[in-house]
mmCIF file of C-alpha atoms in Angstrom:
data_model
loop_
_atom_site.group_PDB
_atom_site.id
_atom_site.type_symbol
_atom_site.label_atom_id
_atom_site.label_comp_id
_atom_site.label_asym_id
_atom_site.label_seq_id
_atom_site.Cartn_x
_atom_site.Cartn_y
_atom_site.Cartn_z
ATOM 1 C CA UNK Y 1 105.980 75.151 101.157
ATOM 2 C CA UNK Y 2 104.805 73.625 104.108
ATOM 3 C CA UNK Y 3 104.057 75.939 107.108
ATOM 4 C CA UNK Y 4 106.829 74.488 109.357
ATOM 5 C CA UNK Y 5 108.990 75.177 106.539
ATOM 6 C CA UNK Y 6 107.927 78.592 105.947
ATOM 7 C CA UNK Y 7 108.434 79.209 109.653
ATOM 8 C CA UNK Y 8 112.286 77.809 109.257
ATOM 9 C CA UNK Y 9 112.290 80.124 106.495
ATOM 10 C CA UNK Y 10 111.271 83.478 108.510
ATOM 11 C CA UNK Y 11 114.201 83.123 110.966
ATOM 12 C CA UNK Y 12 116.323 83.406 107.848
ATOM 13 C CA UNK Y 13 114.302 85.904 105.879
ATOM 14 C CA UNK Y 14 111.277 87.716 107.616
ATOM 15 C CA UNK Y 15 110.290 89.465 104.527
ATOM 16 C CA UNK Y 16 110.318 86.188 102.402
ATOM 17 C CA UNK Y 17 107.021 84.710 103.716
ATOM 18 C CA UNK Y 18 105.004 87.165 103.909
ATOM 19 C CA UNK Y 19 105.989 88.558 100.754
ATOM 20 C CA UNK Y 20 104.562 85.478 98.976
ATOM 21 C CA UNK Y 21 101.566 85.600 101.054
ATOM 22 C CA UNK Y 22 100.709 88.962 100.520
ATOM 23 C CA UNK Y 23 100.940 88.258 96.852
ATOM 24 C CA UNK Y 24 98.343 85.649 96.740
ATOM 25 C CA UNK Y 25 96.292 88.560 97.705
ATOM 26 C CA UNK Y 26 93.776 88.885 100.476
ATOM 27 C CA UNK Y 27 92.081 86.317 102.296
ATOM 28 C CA UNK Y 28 90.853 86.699 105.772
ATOM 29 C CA UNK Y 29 90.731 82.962 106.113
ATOM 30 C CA UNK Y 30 93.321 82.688 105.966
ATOM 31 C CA UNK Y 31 94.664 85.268 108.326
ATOM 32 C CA UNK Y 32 92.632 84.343 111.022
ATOM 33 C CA UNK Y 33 93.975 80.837 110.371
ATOM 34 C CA UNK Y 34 97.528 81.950 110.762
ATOM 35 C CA UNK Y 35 96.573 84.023 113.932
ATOM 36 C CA UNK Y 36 94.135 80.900 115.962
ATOM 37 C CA UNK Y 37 97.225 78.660 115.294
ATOM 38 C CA UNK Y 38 99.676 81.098 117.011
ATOM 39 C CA UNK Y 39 97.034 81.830 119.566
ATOM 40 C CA UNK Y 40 96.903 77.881 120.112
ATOM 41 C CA UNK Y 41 101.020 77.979 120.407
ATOM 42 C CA UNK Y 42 100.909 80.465 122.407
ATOM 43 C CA UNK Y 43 98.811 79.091 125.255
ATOM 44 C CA UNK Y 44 100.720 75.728 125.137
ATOM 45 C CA UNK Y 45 103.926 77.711 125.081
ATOM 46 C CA UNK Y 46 102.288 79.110 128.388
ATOM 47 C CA UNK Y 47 101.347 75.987 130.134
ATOM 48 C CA UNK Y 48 105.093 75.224 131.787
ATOM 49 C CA UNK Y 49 104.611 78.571 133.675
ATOM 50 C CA UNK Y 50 101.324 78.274 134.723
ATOM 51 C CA UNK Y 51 101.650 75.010 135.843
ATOM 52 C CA UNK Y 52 104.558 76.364 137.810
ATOM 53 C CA UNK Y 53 102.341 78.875 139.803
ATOM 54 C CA UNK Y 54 99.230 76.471 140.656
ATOM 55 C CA UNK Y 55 102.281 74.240 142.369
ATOM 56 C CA UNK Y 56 104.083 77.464 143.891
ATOM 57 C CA UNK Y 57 100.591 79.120 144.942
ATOM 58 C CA UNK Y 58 97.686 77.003 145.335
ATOM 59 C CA UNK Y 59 95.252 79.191 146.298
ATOM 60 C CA UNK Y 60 93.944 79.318 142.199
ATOM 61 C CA UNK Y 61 93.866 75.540 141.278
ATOM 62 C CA UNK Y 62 95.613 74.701 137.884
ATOM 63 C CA UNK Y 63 92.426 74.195 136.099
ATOM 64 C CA UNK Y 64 91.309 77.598 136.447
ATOM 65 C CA UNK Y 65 94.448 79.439 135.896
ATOM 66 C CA UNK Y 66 95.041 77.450 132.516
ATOM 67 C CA UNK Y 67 91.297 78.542 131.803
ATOM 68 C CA UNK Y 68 91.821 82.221 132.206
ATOM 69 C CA UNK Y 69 95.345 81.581 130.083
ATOM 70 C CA UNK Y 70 92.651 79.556 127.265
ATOM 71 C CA UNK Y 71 90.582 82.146 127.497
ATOM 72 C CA UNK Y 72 93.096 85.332 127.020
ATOM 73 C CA UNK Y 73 94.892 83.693 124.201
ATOM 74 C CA UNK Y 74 91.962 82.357 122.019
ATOM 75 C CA UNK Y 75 89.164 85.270 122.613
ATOM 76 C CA UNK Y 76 91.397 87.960 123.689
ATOM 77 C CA UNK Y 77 94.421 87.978 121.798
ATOM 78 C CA UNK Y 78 92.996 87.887 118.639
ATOM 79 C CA UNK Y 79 90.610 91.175 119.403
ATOM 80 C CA UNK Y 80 93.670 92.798 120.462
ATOM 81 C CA UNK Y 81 95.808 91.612 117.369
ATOM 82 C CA UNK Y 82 93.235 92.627 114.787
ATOM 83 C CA UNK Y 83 93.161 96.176 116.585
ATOM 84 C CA UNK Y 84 96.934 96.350 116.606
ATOM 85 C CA UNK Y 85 97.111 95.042 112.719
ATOM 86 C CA UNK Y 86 94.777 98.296 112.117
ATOM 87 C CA UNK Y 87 96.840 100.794 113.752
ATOM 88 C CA UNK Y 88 99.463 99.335 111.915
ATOM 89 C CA UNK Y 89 97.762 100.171 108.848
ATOM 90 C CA UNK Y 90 96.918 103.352 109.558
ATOM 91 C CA UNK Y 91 100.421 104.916 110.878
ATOM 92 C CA UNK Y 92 102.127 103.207 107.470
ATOM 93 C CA UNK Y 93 99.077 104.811 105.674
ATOM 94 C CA UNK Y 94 99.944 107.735 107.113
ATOM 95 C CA UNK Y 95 104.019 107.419 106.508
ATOM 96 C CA UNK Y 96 102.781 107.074 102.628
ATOM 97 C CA UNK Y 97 103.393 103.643 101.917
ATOM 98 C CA UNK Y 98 101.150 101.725 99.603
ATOM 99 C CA UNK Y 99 99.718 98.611 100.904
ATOM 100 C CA UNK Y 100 95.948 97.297 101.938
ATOM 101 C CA UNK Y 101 95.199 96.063 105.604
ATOM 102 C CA UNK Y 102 94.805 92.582 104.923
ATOM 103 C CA UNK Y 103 99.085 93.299 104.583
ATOM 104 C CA UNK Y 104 99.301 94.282 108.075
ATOM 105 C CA UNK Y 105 97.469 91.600 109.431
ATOM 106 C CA UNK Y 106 99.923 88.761 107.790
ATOM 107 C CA UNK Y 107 102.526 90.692 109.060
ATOM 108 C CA UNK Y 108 101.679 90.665 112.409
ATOM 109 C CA UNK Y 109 100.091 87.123 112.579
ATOM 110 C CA UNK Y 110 102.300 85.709 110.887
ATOM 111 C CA UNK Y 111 105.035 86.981 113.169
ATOM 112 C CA UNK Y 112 103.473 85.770 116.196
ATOM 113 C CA UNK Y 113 103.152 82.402 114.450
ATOM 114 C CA UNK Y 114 106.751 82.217 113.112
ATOM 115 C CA UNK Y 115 107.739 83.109 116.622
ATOM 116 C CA UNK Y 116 106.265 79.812 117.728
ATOM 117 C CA UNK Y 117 109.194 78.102 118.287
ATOM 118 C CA UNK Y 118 110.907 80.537 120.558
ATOM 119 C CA UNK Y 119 107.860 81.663 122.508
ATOM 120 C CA UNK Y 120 107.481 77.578 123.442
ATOM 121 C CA UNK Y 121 111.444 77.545 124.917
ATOM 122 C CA UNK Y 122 110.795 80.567 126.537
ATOM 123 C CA UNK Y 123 107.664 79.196 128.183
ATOM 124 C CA UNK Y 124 109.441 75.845 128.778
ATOM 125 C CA UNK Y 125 112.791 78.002 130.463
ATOM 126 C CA UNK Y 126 110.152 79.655 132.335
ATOM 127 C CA UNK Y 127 108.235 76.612 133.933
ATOM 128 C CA UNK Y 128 111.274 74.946 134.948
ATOM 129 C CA UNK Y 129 113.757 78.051 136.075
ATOM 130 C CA UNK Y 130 110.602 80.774 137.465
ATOM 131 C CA UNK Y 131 111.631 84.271 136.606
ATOM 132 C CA UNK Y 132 115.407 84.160 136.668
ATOM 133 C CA UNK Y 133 117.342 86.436 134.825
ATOM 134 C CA UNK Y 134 118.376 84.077 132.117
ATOM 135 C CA UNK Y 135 114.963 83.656 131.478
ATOM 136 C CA UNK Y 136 113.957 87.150 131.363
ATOM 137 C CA UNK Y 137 117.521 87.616 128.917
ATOM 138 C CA UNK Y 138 115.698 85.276 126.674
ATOM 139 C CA UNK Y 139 112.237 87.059 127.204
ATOM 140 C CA UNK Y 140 114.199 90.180 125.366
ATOM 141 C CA UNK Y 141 115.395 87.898 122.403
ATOM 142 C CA UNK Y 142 112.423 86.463 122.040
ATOM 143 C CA UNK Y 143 110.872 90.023 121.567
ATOM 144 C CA UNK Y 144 113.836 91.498 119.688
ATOM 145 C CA UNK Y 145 112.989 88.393 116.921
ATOM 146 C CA UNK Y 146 109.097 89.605 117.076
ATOM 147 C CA UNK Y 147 110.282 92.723 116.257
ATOM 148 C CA UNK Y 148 112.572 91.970 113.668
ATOM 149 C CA UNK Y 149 110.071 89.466 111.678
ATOM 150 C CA UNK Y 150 107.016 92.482 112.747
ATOM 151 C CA UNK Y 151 109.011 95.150 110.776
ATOM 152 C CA UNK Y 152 110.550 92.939 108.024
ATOM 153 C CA UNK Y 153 107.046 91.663 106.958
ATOM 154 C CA UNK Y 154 105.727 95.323 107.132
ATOM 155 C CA UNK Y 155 108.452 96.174 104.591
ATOM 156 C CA UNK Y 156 107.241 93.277 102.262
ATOM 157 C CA UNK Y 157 103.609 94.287 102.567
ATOM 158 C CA UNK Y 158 103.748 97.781 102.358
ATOM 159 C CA UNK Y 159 106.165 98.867 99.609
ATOM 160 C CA UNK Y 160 108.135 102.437 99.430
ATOM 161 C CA UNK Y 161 105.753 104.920 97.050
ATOM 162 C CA UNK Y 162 108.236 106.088 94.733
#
């Protein structure tokens, strides 16, 4: 399947996904693959609201603030999503289920990338409204579907130890 595809497929079925790309076993090309292009995503998905404050308050010119937003989501995010993917690991280690850590980190990229979609109409919603409360509403969706596709592709990669 193609990867916009795949993504289509996540909002129906989390588990789905990652289940088949767990089972072509690991490859940390792959992973980091799936985490740059959400990390690329992201900082578009970004750009609406960042745009908004250089306009709003333009003491920081656009070009830097869009820098510091490059640099969070391409250097930054990924440090803090391999550490996360870990601690994953480790707590369902811990909670006995079987599964290696290359698991974890599909999981959680490929949440963040399957969240794509979203995170860019929040970010749009955000640039054009500011912080209203619709957009904050959506904010909480947005991070109730993380969730949901975080702790259904945990489930896929890490199977009960019966």
């Amino acid at each position: 399947m193609t990867v916009t595809a795949e993504i289509l497929a996540t909002w129906r079925d989390p588990a789905g996904p990652v289940g088949r790309l767990v089972a072509t076993g690991p490859r940390e090309d792959r992973s980091l693959a799936i985490l740059m292009a959400a990390a690329v995503l992201m900082f578009v998905a970004r750009a609406p609201s960042v745009a908004r404050a250089a306009h709003l308050d333009p003491s920081a010119p656009l070009d830097a603030r869009l820098g510091i937003t490059l640099f969070a989501m391409l250097f930054l995010l990924p440090l803090l999503a391999y550490g996360l993917a870990l601690a994953l690991h480790l707590c369902l280690r811990a909670l006995g289920r079987q599964g290696a850590a290359s698991g974890a980190r599909i999981a959680l990229f490929w949440s963040f990338l399957a969240l794509s979609p979203a995170l860019l109409l929040q970010g749009l919603a955000e640039g054009m409204l500011g912080q209203t409360g619709a957009v904050r509403a959506l904010g909480l969706l947005v991070f109730a579907a993380f969730l949901w596709f975080l702790l259904r592709g945990l489930a896929a990669a890490y199977p009960r130890a019966d």
